[in-house]
Amino acid sequence: MININEVIDFFDSLADKWDDMEIKNDKIINIILDNAGIGKGCKVLDVACGTGILIPYYINKDVAKVTAVDISPKMVEIARSKFGNIENVDILCSDVEECEFDTGFDNIVIYNAFPHFQDADRLIKCLSSKLVQGGKLTVAHGMSRAKIDAHHKGSAMQVSNGLMEAEDLAEIFSRYLKVTVIRSDDDMYQVVGIK
């Protein structure tokens, strides 16, 4: 069982070098965001936003609002230093499962973070309830499932459950949403559901 305090400590310890360590593929990220239905006017919840890796991509897609949440105070501090002055971006330090929001979201994205959550079903149920009708939830990684699991076998082993098969995640999604995308190949991993 993942200990939430260990997750916070782990990501706090990496925050200062996170942007240098992050491997980004613009083409894959844009495929992920397109599959997730993110575009002009959308209200987006970015779950486990880290240092704000996806925020420029959302802005380029002309979204109306980004609410970015991370449990690591140091990750949030860096994200705020980079994007905190943008009017339609809010960056919160919190456990997303404990957050109350004034409004529902058109899109909720968990990018490169899903294995670090304790309970997949509880998380998907919680996030599904934060979507507007017709809103989409996506869990995605910018590399293959095998590469993610290999990456987490090192120092991240204590704070990772491993990435479940996309079909197994889709089964959890189907309890709360209509699954529209299941992709797990050498380039990326993604499951999308619509409310």
PDB file of C-alpha atoms in Angstrom:
ATOM      1  CA  MET A   1       0.000   0.000   0.000  1.00  0.00           C
ATOM      2  CA  ILE A   2       1.323   3.390  -0.978  1.00  0.00           C
ATOM      3  CA  ASN A   3       1.892   5.819   1.898  1.00  0.00           C
ATOM      4  CA  ILE A   4       0.760   9.309   0.897  1.00  0.00           C
ATOM      5  CA  ASN A   5       3.429  10.992   3.026  1.00  0.00           C
ATOM      6  CA  GLU A   6       6.121   8.976   1.268  1.00  0.00           C
ATOM      7  CA  VAL A   7       4.698  10.123  -2.073  1.00  0.00           C
ATOM      8  CA  ILE A   8       4.868  13.767  -0.943  1.00  0.00           C
ATOM      9  CA  ASP A   9       8.444  13.368   0.320  1.00  0.00           C
ATOM     10  CA  PHE A  10       9.520  11.538  -2.834  1.00  0.00           C
ATOM     11  CA  PHE A  11       8.221  14.215  -5.205  1.00  0.00           C
ATOM     12  CA  ASP A  12       9.348  17.084  -2.975  1.00  0.00           C
ATOM     13  CA  SER A  13      12.865  15.648  -3.164  1.00  0.00           C
ATOM     14  CA  LEU A  14      12.767  15.621  -6.977  1.00  0.00           C
ATOM     15  CA  ALA A  15      10.980  18.920  -7.588  1.00  0.00           C
ATOM     16  CA  ASP A  16      14.096  21.048  -8.215  1.00  0.00           C
ATOM     17  CA  LYS A  17      15.334  18.748 -10.977  1.00  0.00           C
ATOM     18  CA  TRP A  18      11.964  17.530 -12.289  1.00  0.00           C
ATOM     19  CA  ASP A  19      11.841  19.713 -15.409  1.00  0.00           C
ATOM     20  CA  ASP A  20      15.328  18.547 -16.428  1.00  0.00           C
ATOM     21  CA  MET A  21      14.351  14.890 -15.916  1.00  0.00           C
ATOM     22  CA  GLU A  22      10.995  15.076 -17.717  1.00  0.00           C
ATOM     23  CA  ILE A  23      10.916  13.492 -21.157  1.00  0.00           C
ATOM     24  CA  LYS A  24       8.358  15.318 -23.300  1.00  0.00           C
ATOM     25  CA  ASN A  25       7.167  14.351 -26.750  1.00  0.00           C
ATOM     26  CA  ASP A  26       5.054  17.190 -28.154  1.00  0.00           C
ATOM     27  CA  LYS A  27       3.401  14.967 -30.750  1.00  0.00           C
ATOM     28  CA  ILE A  28       2.323  12.348 -28.173  1.00  0.00           C
ATOM     29  CA  ILE A  29       1.144  14.982 -25.683  1.00  0.00           C
ATOM     30  CA  ASN A  30      -1.008  16.614 -28.340  1.00  0.00           C
ATOM     31  CA  ILE A  31      -2.481  13.230 -29.338  1.00  0.00           C
ATOM     32  CA  ILE A  32      -3.311  12.598 -25.673  1.00  0.00           C
ATOM     33  CA  LEU A  33      -4.967  16.002 -25.276  1.00  0.00           C
ATOM     34  CA  ASP A  34      -6.863  15.659 -28.561  1.00  0.00           C
ATOM     35  CA  ASN A  35      -8.124  12.199 -27.500  1.00  0.00           C
ATOM     36  CA  ALA A  36      -9.201  13.794 -24.215  1.00  0.00           C
ATOM     37  CA  GLY A  37     -11.259  16.399 -26.095  1.00  0.00           C
ATOM     38  CA  ILE A  38      -9.335  19.391 -24.804  1.00  0.00           C
ATOM     39  CA  GLY A  39      -9.859  22.524 -26.848  1.00  0.00           C
ATOM     40  CA  LYS A  40     -11.090  26.079 -26.915  1.00  0.00           C
ATOM     41  CA  GLY A  41     -13.235  27.100 -23.969  1.00  0.00           C
ATOM     42  CA  CYS A  42     -12.727  23.954 -21.876  1.00  0.00           C
ATOM     43  CA  LYS A  43     -12.384  24.004 -18.104  1.00  0.00           C
ATOM     44  CA  VAL A  44      -9.572  21.560 -17.292  1.00  0.00           C
ATOM     45  CA  LEU A  45      -8.544  19.887 -14.043  1.00  0.00           C
ATOM     46  CA  ASP A  46      -4.901  18.776 -14.243  1.00  0.00           C
ATOM     47  CA  VAL A  47      -4.434  16.126 -11.541  1.00  0.00           C
ATOM     48  CA  ALA A  48      -0.906  15.601 -10.150  1.00  0.00           C
ATOM     49  CA  CYS A  49       0.289  18.496 -12.273  1.00  0.00           C
ATOM     50  CA  GLY A  50       3.844  18.413 -10.951  1.00  0.00           C
ATOM     51  CA  THR A  51       5.762  21.480 -12.075  1.00  0.00           C
ATOM     52  CA  GLY A  52       3.070  22.290 -14.635  1.00  0.00           C
ATOM     53  CA  ILE A  53       4.396  20.335 -17.614  1.00  0.00           C
ATOM     54  CA  LEU A  54       1.031  20.371 -19.439  1.00  0.00           C
ATOM     55  CA  ILE A  55      -0.014  23.942 -18.654  1.00  0.00           C
ATOM     56  CA  PRO A  56       1.573  25.452 -21.821  1.00  0.00           C
ATOM     57  CA  TYR A  57      -0.178  22.793 -23.917  1.00  0.00           C
ATOM     58  CA  TYR A  58      -3.563  23.697 -22.411  1.00  0.00           C
ATOM     59  CA  ILE A  59      -2.925  27.383 -23.038  1.00  0.00           C
ATOM     60  CA  ASN A  60      -1.980  26.634 -26.659  1.00  0.00           C
ATOM     61  CA  LYS A  61      -5.340  24.874 -27.018  1.00  0.00           C
ATOM     62  CA  ASP A  62      -7.074  28.066 -25.818  1.00  0.00           C
ATOM     63  CA  VAL A  63      -8.818  26.502 -22.818  1.00  0.00           C
ATOM     64  CA  ALA A  64     -10.950  28.787 -20.660  1.00  0.00           C
ATOM     65  CA  LYS A  65      -9.487  27.710 -17.327  1.00  0.00           C
ATOM     66  CA  VAL A  66      -6.862  25.358 -15.893  1.00  0.00           C
ATOM     67  CA  THR A  67      -7.068  24.167 -12.313  1.00  0.00           C
ATOM     68  CA  ALA A  68      -3.850  22.310 -11.571  1.00  0.00           C
ATOM     69  CA  VAL A  69      -3.538  20.241  -8.386  1.00  0.00           C
ATOM     70  CA  ASP A  70      -0.566  18.450  -6.865  1.00  0.00           C
ATOM     71  CA  ILE A  71       0.068  16.972  -3.442  1.00  0.00           C
ATOM     72  CA  SER A  72       3.758  17.977  -3.377  1.00  0.00           C
ATOM     73  CA  PRO A  73       4.290  21.482  -1.950  1.00  0.00           C
ATOM     74  CA  LYS A  74       7.634  21.849  -3.714  1.00  0.00           C
ATOM     75  CA  MET A  75       6.218  20.815  -7.097  1.00  0.00           C
ATOM     76  CA  VAL A  76       3.396  23.336  -6.626  1.00  0.00           C
ATOM     77  CA  GLU A  77       5.865  26.052  -5.624  1.00  0.00           C
ATOM     78  CA  ILE A  78       7.762  25.562  -8.903  1.00  0.00           C
ATOM     79  CA  ALA A  79       4.560  25.397 -10.969  1.00  0.00           C
ATOM     80  CA  ARG A  80       3.385  28.649  -9.385  1.00  0.00           C
ATOM     81  CA  SER A  81       6.735  30.326 -10.085  1.00  0.00           C
ATOM     82  CA  LYS A  82       6.341  29.409 -13.767  1.00  0.00           C
ATOM     83  CA  PHE A  83       2.605  29.867 -14.328  1.00  0.00           C
ATOM     84  CA  GLY A  84       1.109  31.532 -11.252  1.00  0.00           C
ATOM     85  CA  ASN A  85       0.804  34.900 -12.983  1.00  0.00           C
ATOM     86  CA  ILE A  86      -1.452  33.577 -15.756  1.00  0.00           C
ATOM     87  CA  GLU A  87      -4.987  34.802 -15.166  1.00  0.00           C
ATOM     88  CA  ASN A  88      -6.888  31.626 -16.112  1.00  0.00           C
ATOM     89  CA  VAL A  89      -4.548  29.217 -14.272  1.00  0.00           C
ATOM     90  CA  ASP A  90      -5.023  28.210 -10.615  1.00  0.00           C
ATOM     91  CA  ILE A  91      -2.445  25.942  -8.990  1.00  0.00           C
ATOM     92  CA  LEU A  92      -3.450  24.215  -5.753  1.00  0.00           C
ATOM     93  CA  CYS A  93      -1.490  22.133  -3.278  1.00  0.00           C
ATOM     94  CA  SER A  94      -3.878  19.428  -2.127  1.00  0.00           C
ATOM     95  CA  ASP A  95      -4.953  15.825  -2.372  1.00  0.00           C
ATOM     96  CA  VAL A  96      -7.359  15.991  -5.315  1.00  0.00           C
ATOM     97  CA  GLU A  97      -9.666  13.446  -3.682  1.00  0.00           C
ATOM     98  CA  GLU A  98     -10.245  15.923  -0.844  1.00  0.00           C
ATOM     99  CA  CYS A  99     -10.772  19.000  -3.045  1.00  0.00           C
ATOM    100  CA  GLU A 100     -14.152  20.687  -3.327  1.00  0.00           C
ATOM    101  CA  PHE A 101     -14.639  22.775  -6.468  1.00  0.00           C
ATOM    102  CA  ASP A 102     -17.252  25.421  -7.218  1.00  0.00           C
ATOM    103  CA  THR A 103     -17.864  24.060 -10.686  1.00  0.00           C
ATOM    104  CA  GLY A 104     -17.571  20.876 -12.721  1.00  0.00           C
ATOM    105  CA  PHE A 105     -14.870  20.296 -15.319  1.00  0.00           C
ATOM    106  CA  ASP A 106     -15.079  19.622 -19.039  1.00  0.00           C
ATOM    107  CA  ASN A 107     -11.839  17.657 -18.905  1.00  0.00           C
ATOM    108  CA  ILE A 108      -9.835  15.969 -16.168  1.00  0.00           C
ATOM    109  CA  VAL A 109      -6.329  14.764 -16.998  1.00  0.00           C
ATOM    110  CA  ILE A 110      -3.950  12.539 -15.056  1.00  0.00           C
ATOM    111  CA  TYR A 111      -0.712  12.571 -17.037  1.00  0.00           C
ATOM    112  CA  ASN A 112       2.340  10.489 -16.070  1.00  0.00           C
ATOM    113  CA  ALA A 113       1.089  10.080 -12.487  1.00  0.00           C
ATOM    114  CA  PHE A 114      -1.566   7.368 -12.210  1.00  0.00           C
ATOM    115  CA  PRO A 115       0.592   4.623 -10.594  1.00  0.00           C
ATOM    116  CA  HIS A 116       1.239   6.900  -7.604  1.00  0.00           C
ATOM    117  CA  PHE A 117      -2.382   6.886  -6.419  1.00  0.00           C
ATOM    118  CA  GLN A 118      -3.433   4.439  -3.696  1.00  0.00           C
ATOM    119  CA  ASP A 119      -6.793   3.231  -4.959  1.00  0.00           C
ATOM    120  CA  ALA A 120      -7.618   3.333  -8.675  1.00  0.00           C
ATOM    121  CA  ASP A 121     -11.346   2.702  -8.311  1.00  0.00           C
ATOM    122  CA  ARG A 122     -11.794   5.305  -5.576  1.00  0.00           C
ATOM    123  CA  LEU A 123      -9.846   7.875  -7.634  1.00  0.00           C
ATOM    124  CA  ILE A 124     -11.808   7.282 -10.851  1.00  0.00           C
ATOM    125  CA  LYS A 125     -15.124   7.399  -8.965  1.00  0.00           C
ATOM    126  CA  CYS A 126     -14.109  10.658  -7.253  1.00  0.00           C
ATOM    127  CA  LEU A 127     -12.902  12.343 -10.434  1.00  0.00           C
ATOM    128  CA  SER A 128     -15.916  11.199 -12.442  1.00  0.00           C
ATOM    129  CA  SER A 129     -18.115  13.065  -9.982  1.00  0.00           C
ATOM    130  CA  LYS A 130     -16.191  16.286 -10.743  1.00  0.00           C
ATOM    131  CA  LEU A 131     -17.030  16.173 -14.477  1.00  0.00           C
ATOM    132  CA  VAL A 132     -19.887  18.058 -16.095  1.00  0.00           C
ATOM    133  CA  GLN A 133     -22.294  15.956 -18.150  1.00  0.00           C
ATOM    134  CA  GLY A 134     -20.429  15.160 -21.367  1.00  0.00           C
ATOM    135  CA  GLY A 135     -17.075  15.837 -19.690  1.00  0.00           C
ATOM    136  CA  LYS A 136     -14.087  13.562 -20.247  1.00  0.00           C
ATOM    137  CA  LEU A 137     -11.611  11.947 -17.872  1.00  0.00           C
ATOM    138  CA  THR A 138      -8.283  10.688 -19.165  1.00  0.00           C
ATOM    139  CA  VAL A 139      -5.413   8.740 -17.660  1.00  0.00           C
ATOM    140  CA  ALA A 140      -2.378   8.869 -19.901  1.00  0.00           C
ATOM    141  CA  HIS A 141       1.356   8.336 -20.094  1.00  0.00           C
ATOM    142  CA  GLY A 142       3.691   9.623 -22.751  1.00  0.00           C
ATOM    143  CA  MET A 143       5.400   6.254 -23.095  1.00  0.00           C
ATOM    144  CA  SER A 144       4.546   2.578 -23.066  1.00  0.00           C
ATOM    145  CA  ARG A 145       3.282   0.703 -20.036  1.00  0.00           C
ATOM    146  CA  ALA A 146       6.432  -1.445 -20.033  1.00  0.00           C
ATOM    147  CA  LYS A 147       8.689   1.634 -20.001  1.00  0.00           C
ATOM    148  CA  ILE A 148       6.688   3.246 -17.184  1.00  0.00           C
ATOM    149  CA  ASP A 149       6.906   0.094 -15.059  1.00  0.00           C
ATOM    150  CA  ALA A 150      10.638  -0.268 -15.756  1.00  0.00           C
ATOM    151  CA  HIS A 151      11.157   3.377 -14.829  1.00  0.00           C
ATOM    152  CA  HIS A 152       9.339   2.889 -11.514  1.00  0.00           C
ATOM    153  CA  LYS A 153      11.328  -0.222 -10.568  1.00  0.00           C
ATOM    154  CA  GLY A 154      14.135   1.977  -9.208  1.00  0.00           C
ATOM    155  CA  SER A 155      13.773   4.605  -6.517  1.00  0.00           C
ATOM    156  CA  ALA A 156      10.046   5.061  -7.232  1.00  0.00           C
ATOM    157  CA  MET A 157       9.132   1.456  -6.363  1.00  0.00           C
ATOM    158  CA  GLN A 158       7.901   2.411  -2.861  1.00  0.00           C
ATOM    159  CA  VAL A 159       5.583   5.091  -4.249  1.00  0.00           C
ATOM    160  CA  SER A 160       4.200   3.271  -7.283  1.00  0.00           C
ATOM    161  CA  ASN A 161       1.595   0.543  -7.758  1.00  0.00           C
ATOM    162  CA  GLY A 162       2.746  -0.189 -11.281  1.00  0.00           C
ATOM    163  CA  LEU A 163       0.638   0.732 -14.277  1.00  0.00           C
ATOM    164  CA  MET A 164      -2.306  -1.613 -14.783  1.00  0.00           C
ATOM    165  CA  GLU A 165      -3.245  -2.984 -18.179  1.00  0.00           C
ATOM    166  CA  ALA A 166      -5.245  -0.411 -20.127  1.00  0.00           C
ATOM    167  CA  GLU A 167      -8.155  -2.861 -20.461  1.00  0.00           C
ATOM    168  CA  ASP A 168      -8.271  -3.281 -16.670  1.00  0.00           C
ATOM    169  CA  LEU A 169      -8.324   0.475 -16.193  1.00  0.00           C
ATOM    170  CA  ALA A 170     -11.034   0.762 -18.850  1.00  0.00           C
ATOM    171  CA  GLU A 171     -13.109  -1.725 -16.845  1.00  0.00           C
ATOM    172  CA  ILE A 172     -12.871   0.576 -13.804  1.00  0.00           C
ATOM    173  CA  PHE A 173     -13.744   3.579 -15.987  1.00  0.00           C
ATOM    174  CA  SER A 174     -16.803   1.741 -17.325  1.00  0.00           C
ATOM    175  CA  ARG A 175     -18.330   1.677 -13.823  1.00  0.00           C
ATOM    176  CA  TYR A 176     -18.680   5.469 -13.946  1.00  0.00           C
ATOM    177  CA  LEU A 177     -18.169   6.580 -17.562  1.00  0.00           C
ATOM    178  CA  LYS A 178     -18.532   5.476 -21.167  1.00  0.00           C
ATOM    179  CA  VAL A 179     -15.061   4.474 -22.387  1.00  0.00           C
ATOM    180  CA  THR A 180     -14.147   6.158 -25.669  1.00  0.00           C
ATOM    181  CA  VAL A 181     -10.394   5.484 -25.988  1.00  0.00           C
ATOM    182  CA  ILE A 182      -8.190   2.572 -24.953  1.00  0.00           C
ATOM    183  CA  ARG A 183      -4.628   2.772 -26.246  1.00  0.00           C
ATOM    184  CA  SER A 184      -1.557   1.000 -24.961  1.00  0.00           C
ATOM    185  CA  ASP A 185       1.331   0.610 -27.384  1.00  0.00           C
ATOM    186  CA  ASP A 186       5.045   1.360 -27.748  1.00  0.00           C
ATOM    187  CA  ASP A 187       4.405   5.121 -27.886  1.00  0.00           C
ATOM    188  CA  MET A 188       1.820   5.841 -25.225  1.00  0.00           C
ATOM    189  CA  TYR A 189      -0.855   4.670 -22.813  1.00  0.00           C
ATOM    190  CA  GLN A 190      -4.301   6.235 -22.533  1.00  0.00           C
ATOM    191  CA  VAL A 191      -7.814   5.527 -21.350  1.00  0.00           C
ATOM    192  CA  VAL A 192     -10.567   8.113 -21.858  1.00  0.00           C
ATOM    193  CA  GLY A 193     -14.124   8.050 -20.551  1.00  0.00           C
ATOM    194  CA  ILE A 194     -17.040  10.432 -21.068  1.00  0.00           C
ATOM    195  CA  LYS A 195     -19.761  11.191 -18.520  1.00  0.00           C
TER     196      LYS A 195
END
